[in-house]
Amino acid sequence: MDLPERAQVVVVGGGIIGCSVAYHLAKRGVTDVLVLEQGELTGGTTWHAAGLVSQLKSNHSLTSLATYSARLFESLEEETGQATGYRTCGSISVAADDERWEEILRGLSMARTVGVDARILDLDEARGLWPLLRTDDLVGAVYIPRDGQTSPVDTTMALAKGAQQRGVRILEGVEVIKLLRDGERATGVETEFGPVEAETVVLCSGMWTRQLAATAGVNVPLQACEHFYIVTEPIEGVSPGMPTVRDPGGYTYFKEETGKLMVGFFEPRGKVWNLDGIPSEFSFASLPEDWDHVGPVFEKAIHRVPALAEAGLQLFFNGPEAFTPDGLYHLGEAPELDRCFVAAGFNSVGIQSAGGVGLVLADWIIDGHPPMDLWPVDIRRTFPFESDPGFLGERISESLGLLYAMHWPFRQYESARGVFTSPLHERLAEAGAVFGSVSGWERPNWFALPGQEREYRYSYGRQNWFDASGLECEAVRNTVGLFDQSSFAKFSVTGPDALEVLDRLSANAIDVEPGRVVYTQWCNERGGIEADLTITRRGEQDFLVVTAAATRTRDLAWLRRHVQGHRVEIDDITGELAVLGVMGPRSRELLSKLTSSDLTNDSFPFGSARQIELAGADTLALRMSYVGELGWELYVPAGDATAVYDAVVTAGAGSGLRHAGFHAMNSLRLEAGYRHWGDDLTDQDTPLEAGLGFAVAFDKPRGFIGRDALLSQRDRPRTRRLVQFRLEDPERLLYHDEPILRDAKLVGRTSSGMWSYTEDRALAMGYVEAADAVDAAYVADGSWEIEVAGEPVPATASLRSFYDPRSQRPRG
C-alpha cells in the first residue's frame, strides 16, 4: 500500500459527501488532499441511496445548500466528462388534509426567499403529470420543476474524478482505525497500514462516524437505521421523465426508474440497526426483508398509487443509513478538537445535500469559519448524552419517523426524555407544568389550567395552550410571574487572566466593578455574533458567564479555544445552581418579603448583582430581564432550590403570582424586542445590524475581537437591519423564515415570530436589506407585508419594539 506519510487534509470516507468535500477543496486550490475509503467508493450508504435531488428543506440555510447541489449536478458531467445520470424531472408534493397543505404552502413561501421555482398544481394538472396518482382525496399539490434525480454512484464518481483532475489522491481499501490528536488539535489518522499526519481531518464516514470520532473524544451523535424501498416490475403508465412524487401523509415517495417505480418509506417508527457499532467490513451489503414492519406503510402507498396493488415486485431493498437525534445532519469543526471537521448523519438527504455541504465545508476548512448561517446543522449543537446507546436507541426511531410526519410548530419529542431535570421539577409538575425538552432539559413550556389536559394538541393555528400562556403573559405584565430558568448554561471563569480573556472576547466592557452584570456579544473577526450572553463580575478574578441551554456546547468551545495559553480556569457549573426568574411590576414587593436586603433602585439598580440571603438561602440575585419587566434572576444552590421556591410561591399568593413557561417568555421577549441567538442573531449578523450597538464598547482599552469590522460598518449607512413587525391579520400566526415584502418586493425574511397577547397580533423580527439604507424613513415610507402560506398579509414595521420601546420598565 502506497500510503503517504502526510497530507494537508485527510478526508475519511469515500461516499458522495467525502468526495464532494475533496472536490470543493480542490476547486478552491487546496489539492494536497487524501481521501481514505475503507472499502470501495460509495460502498457504505451512497450506493443504495434513492438519488432524489429535492431543493425544499426545513429552513432557509438547508434549502440554499440543496439548491446549490441541484445546480452543481446539472453541470458536473460536462465539467468532468463522467456521466452522472442526473435528470431534471421535477417533483410533486401532495397534501391530503388542510394542515398538511398549510405546511407545504409555508414551505413554499420559505423557498421563495432562496429563489426556488415552485407553483401550486391544479389536481387535474397533477394527474396529467402523473396519471397513476389518486387525487380524489387530496387538498392540494405543488410542483417544483427543477428538482431532479441522479445516479448516486455515478455522481460520486464524477466528484471524485473532478477532485483527482485537480490533484486530490483517493485510496480505497484503507481502514482508518482511530484519530490522532496532540492536546487540543487533530494531527492525523492511524490506519491499518500506519499513521498519516494531517493539518486537518474531515470525518465523512457515514454510519461509522460516531465510533471513529469517539477514538479521539469527539462526540457525533448518530445511529444507523434500516431504510426500506421497493422497485416494481415495469408498470403501464409509468414513463421516463415523470416527476418524483412525495406523499408525506402516507410516509412514502415514488420515483420513476426506467418504466418502473421505486417506492420508498419513512415509516412512523424507525428500526435501529446495530446500536453497538457497525462492522468495518459491511460494504455494498443489504439487510433482510421485513414486510411486517413496512406493510402498514405499503398499504398507504397503494392507496395513493392503486396500480401498485397489481404490480410485480422486482426488488425489496433494506439498507442502513445514518440518522441523528434531531433529524438534521452534523457539520463543522468539532467543539472538542481543533481542525477536526465532521460531515455525517444525513438522514436520507445525503445525495441532495452533498454538493452544498462540500461547498460550505471546504470554505469553513480553508477560511476558518462557515460562509453562511449553518447553526441548524452545526456539530456544536450536540451534547455528550446524545451518543449514549440508550438515548440513541429510543430517540433515533422517533426522529426517523418524523421526517415525513407533520412538522408542527412547538412539536416536542416524546422519546428519551428526562435527561436533565431542574431541582424544581416535581414542584412544577404539581403546579400544572407541561414540559418541553431542550438540550436534554425538561423545561415548563406552559402551565395547564385547572381541569385542562397536560399535553399538546398541535396545529398551525392557536394550539390548546394558547389561553393558558396568555394568562401567564398577563401576570408578568401586570403582577408577577415565576419562571424556572435552571437550564441556563453557567460557566465559572476564574484566574489571573480571566478579565483579559473575557474583555477581549466581549464587544461590551467587562472591566466593571464587582457586582455588575454585563450584557454582551462575543463576535468573530468579521463582526458576526458568535454568542449572546451575560457576564457577572463576582470578584477581581472571578466571573460568571450565563448563556442559553441550547448553546452550552458551542459557547464553551468558543471560550475554550480563546483561553488557550492563558491562566484561566473554566468550570461548567450548570447543574450546581437552580435559577428562578421572578418577573413583573410586583416582583420587588414579593421578594422584599423574603430578604432583608434593600431592593430599591438606589441600592440594587438594573444590571447589578448582589449576594443576598433569600428565604434563608445564600442567593446570587441578578437584576436582569428577558421579558421586558422589573425582575430578578435568582441563582440558588441546587440543594436550597425547593425551599426558596416554596417561599416565593407562598409570598406571591398576595401579589398575583402565576407560574409562567417558555412559550410565554418567547412571546414577552418578542414584544420587548429582545433578540434570540440562533434565530435573530447568528455568526453572520453583526451587533450593529441587529440593533445592539448600545452593547458595543468601541473605545475600551483592550479592544475586542471583531472591533475593526464593526468600526468599518459603524459610520456607513445600515443596508441590512433587524426590523420588528406586527401582522395585522388577527387570525394568522408567524414562526420563522416567512418572506418580508416592501411595496410588494421581497426584501428579507423573518427570523422569529410569536403571538403577542399585549398587541393581540402576531409579532416577528426579520432582517431587511436595501441598496441605500434601512433607516427610519425607509421603514416609514414603505407598505409592508409578510407572506404566510403563500398569501401576503399586511404588516406594520418598526425599528423599535412594540412594547416599552425605550426599555424603561425593567429599570423601574
mmCIF file of N, CA, C and O in Angstrom, residues 223 225 266-270 272 322-328 347 392 394-405 407 411 413-415:
data_model
loop_
_atom_site.group_PDB
_atom_site.id
_atom_site.type_symbol
_atom_site.label_atom_id
_atom_site.label_comp_id
_atom_site.label_asym_id
_atom_site.label_seq_id
_atom_site.Cartn_x
_atom_site.Cartn_y
_atom_site.Cartn_z
ATOM 1 N N GLN A 223 -26.873 7.297 14.459
ATOM 2 C CA GLN A 223 -27.099 5.870 14.570
ATOM 3 C C GLN A 223 -27.685 5.349 13.271
ATOM 4 O O GLN A 223 -28.525 5.999 12.653
ATOM 5 N N CYS A 225 -30.053 3.219 10.975
ATOM 6 C CA CYS A 225 -31.396 2.643 10.976
ATOM 7 C C CYS A 225 -31.614 1.923 9.651
ATOM 8 O O CYS A 225 -31.014 2.271 8.631
ATOM 9 N N PHE A 266 -40.694 6.203 4.800
ATOM 10 C CA PHE A 266 -40.216 6.739 6.068
ATOM 11 C C PHE A 266 -41.302 6.473 7.100
ATOM 12 O O PHE A 266 -42.123 7.321 7.405
ATOM 13 N N GLU A 267 -41.287 5.244 7.587
ATOM 14 C CA GLU A 267 -42.350 4.751 8.459
ATOM 15 C C GLU A 267 -42.389 5.535 9.769
ATOM 16 O O GLU A 267 -41.386 6.138 10.174
ATOM 17 N N PRO A 268 -43.543 5.567 10.455
ATOM 18 C CA PRO A 268 -43.679 6.402 11.657
ATOM 19 C C PRO A 268 -42.710 6.066 12.785
ATOM 20 O O PRO A 268 -42.384 6.932 13.583
ATOM 21 N N ARG A 269 -42.264 4.831 12.869
ATOM 22 C CA ARG A 269 -41.251 4.467 13.860
ATOM 23 C C ARG A 269 -40.143 3.715 13.156
ATOM 24 O O ARG A 269 -40.363 2.675 12.546
ATOM 25 N N GLY A 270 -38.918 4.264 13.216
ATOM 26 C CA GLY A 270 -37.802 3.651 12.534
ATOM 27 C C GLY A 270 -37.298 2.410 13.257
ATOM 28 O O GLY A 270 -37.629 2.147 14.415
ATOM 29 N N VAL A 272 -33.931 0.694 14.445
ATOM 30 C CA VAL A 272 -32.498 0.882 14.717
ATOM 31 C C VAL A 272 -31.737 -0.389 14.387
ATOM 32 O O VAL A 272 -32.197 -1.506 14.637
ATOM 33 N N ALA A 322 -27.507 6.514 8.213
ATOM 34 C CA ALA A 322 -27.253 7.182 9.487
ATOM 35 C C ALA A 322 -28.298 8.267 9.736
ATOM 36 O O ALA A 322 -28.541 9.123 8.886
ATOM 37 N N PHE A 323 -28.894 8.224 10.925
ATOM 38 C CA PHE A 323 -29.882 9.210 11.353
ATOM 39 C C PHE A 323 -29.418 9.849 12.663
ATOM 40 O O PHE A 323 -28.650 9.249 13.421
ATOM 41 N N THR A 324 -29.903 11.061 12.912
ATOM 42 C CA THR A 324 -29.471 11.828 14.084
ATOM 43 C C THR A 324 -30.641 12.092 15.024
ATOM 44 O O THR A 324 -31.798 11.968 14.635
ATOM 45 N N PRO A 325 -30.358 12.477 16.264
ATOM 46 C CA PRO A 325 -31.439 12.663 17.239
ATOM 47 C C PRO A 325 -32.445 13.739 16.877
ATOM 48 O O PRO A 325 -33.596 13.675 17.312
ATOM 49 N N ASP A 326 -32.045 14.752 16.100
ATOM 50 C CA ASP A 326 -32.999 15.806 15.745
ATOM 51 C C ASP A 326 -33.342 15.829 14.266
ATOM 52 O O ASP A 326 -33.996 16.757 13.782
ATOM 53 N N GLY A 327 -32.908 14.801 13.520
ATOM 54 C CA GLY A 327 -33.257 14.705 12.115
ATOM 55 C C GLY A 327 -32.488 15.621 11.198
ATOM 56 O O GLY A 327 -32.809 15.731 10.011
ATOM 57 N N LEU A 328 -31.449 16.283 11.702
ATOM 58 C CA LEU A 328 -30.607 17.165 10.897
ATOM 59 C C LEU A 328 -29.166 16.673 10.948
ATOM 60 O O LEU A 328 -28.718 16.139 11.965
ATOM 61 N N ASN A 347 -29.543 11.476 7.368
ATOM 62 C CA ASN A 347 -30.987 11.264 7.481
ATOM 63 C C ASN A 347 -31.659 11.122 6.108
ATOM 64 O O ASN A 347 -32.727 11.696 5.853
ATOM 65 N N LEU A 392 -29.862 6.939 22.117
ATOM 66 C CA LEU A 392 -29.973 6.759 20.681
ATOM 67 C C LEU A 392 -31.012 5.708 20.324
ATOM 68 O O LEU A 392 -31.786 5.876 19.370
ATOM 69 N N GLU A 394 -33.713 4.929 21.744
ATOM 70 C CA GLU A 394 -35.073 5.461 21.841
ATOM 71 C C GLU A 394 -35.324 6.577 20.828
ATOM 72 O O GLU A 394 -36.315 6.566 20.098
ATOM 73 N N ARG A 395 -34.429 7.562 20.801
ATOM 74 C CA ARG A 395 -34.699 8.779 20.052
ATOM 75 C C ARG A 395 -34.635 8.585 18.536
ATOM 76 O O ARG A 395 -35.433 9.169 17.791
ATOM 77 N N ILE A 396 -33.668 7.810 18.056
ATOM 78 C CA ILE A 396 -33.472 7.716 16.613
ATOM 79 C C ILE A 396 -34.686 7.105 15.933
ATOM 80 O O ILE A 396 -35.088 7.508 14.838
ATOM 81 N N SER A 397 -35.306 6.147 16.564
ATOM 82 C CA SER A 397 -36.518 5.556 15.999
ATOM 83 C C SER A 397 -37.585 6.616 15.785
ATOM 84 O O SER A 397 -38.285 6.640 14.768
ATOM 85 N N GLU A 398 -37.718 7.528 16.746
ATOM 86 C CA GLU A 398 -38.703 8.598 16.618
ATOM 87 C C GLU A 398 -38.272 9.624 15.580
ATOM 88 O O GLU A 398 -39.090 10.078 14.756
ATOM 89 N N SER A 399 -37.003 10.030 15.589
ATOM 90 C CA SER A 399 -36.568 11.090 14.682
ATOM 91 C C SER A 399 -36.670 10.651 13.228
ATOM 92 O O SER A 399 -37.015 11.463 12.353
ATOM 93 N N LEU A 400 -36.396 9.385 12.923
ATOM 94 C CA LEU A 400 -36.586 8.898 11.560
ATOM 95 C C LEU A 400 -38.058 9.020 11.164
ATOM 96 O O LEU A 400 -38.398 9.497 10.074
ATOM 97 N N GLY A 401 -38.945 8.606 12.059
ATOM 98 C CA GLY A 401 -40.369 8.658 11.761
ATOM 99 C C GLY A 401 -40.900 10.058 11.561
ATOM 100 O O GLY A 401 -41.936 10.252 10.919
ATOM 101 N N LEU A 402 -40.197 11.058 12.094
ATOM 102 C CA LEU A 402 -40.667 12.438 11.973
ATOM 103 C C LEU A 402 -40.285 13.091 10.651
ATOM 104 O O LEU A 402 -40.739 14.202 10.358
ATOM 105 N N LEU A 403 -39.456 12.425 9.843
ATOM 106 C CA LEU A 403 -39.016 13.046 8.602
ATOM 107 C C LEU A 403 -40.196 13.358 7.681
ATOM 108 O O LEU A 403 -40.222 14.394 7.012
ATOM 109 N N TYR A 404 -41.175 12.467 7.631
ATOM 110 C CA TYR A 404 -42.355 12.705 6.798
ATOM 111 C C TYR A 404 -43.589 13.023 7.627
ATOM 112 O O TYR A 404 -44.679 13.200 7.074
ATOM 113 N N ALA A 405 -43.437 13.090 8.937
ATOM 114 C CA ALA A 405 -44.567 13.469 9.784
ATOM 115 C C ALA A 405 -44.797 14.968 9.673
ATOM 116 O O ALA A 405 -43.994 15.708 9.088
ATOM 117 N N HIS A 407 -44.549 18.656 10.536
ATOM 118 C CA HIS A 407 -43.523 19.428 11.253
ATOM 119 C C HIS A 407 -44.218 20.558 12.004
ATOM 120 O O HIS A 407 -44.118 21.738 11.659
ATOM 121 N N ARG A 411 -43.489 21.361 18.251
ATOM 122 C CA ARG A 411 -43.587 19.927 18.482
ATOM 123 C C ARG A 411 -42.499 19.453 19.448
ATOM 124 O O ARG A 411 -41.350 19.868 19.358
ATOM 125 N N TYR A 413 -40.402 16.225 21.301
ATOM 126 C CA TYR A 413 -40.060 14.808 21.221
ATOM 127 C C TYR A 413 -40.719 14.060 22.375
ATOM 128 O O TYR A 413 -40.848 14.580 23.491
ATOM 129 N N GLU A 414 -41.115 12.831 22.105
ATOM 130 C CA GLU A 414 -41.774 12.015 23.113
ATOM 131 C C GLU A 414 -40.838 10.994 23.737
ATOM 132 O O GLU A 414 -41.078 10.530 24.854
ATOM 133 N N SER A 415 -39.782 10.632 23.029
ATOM 134 C CA SER A 415 -38.890 9.572 23.499
ATOM 135 C C SER A 415 -37.645 10.160 24.157
ATOM 136 O O SER A 415 -37.294 11.319 23.951
#
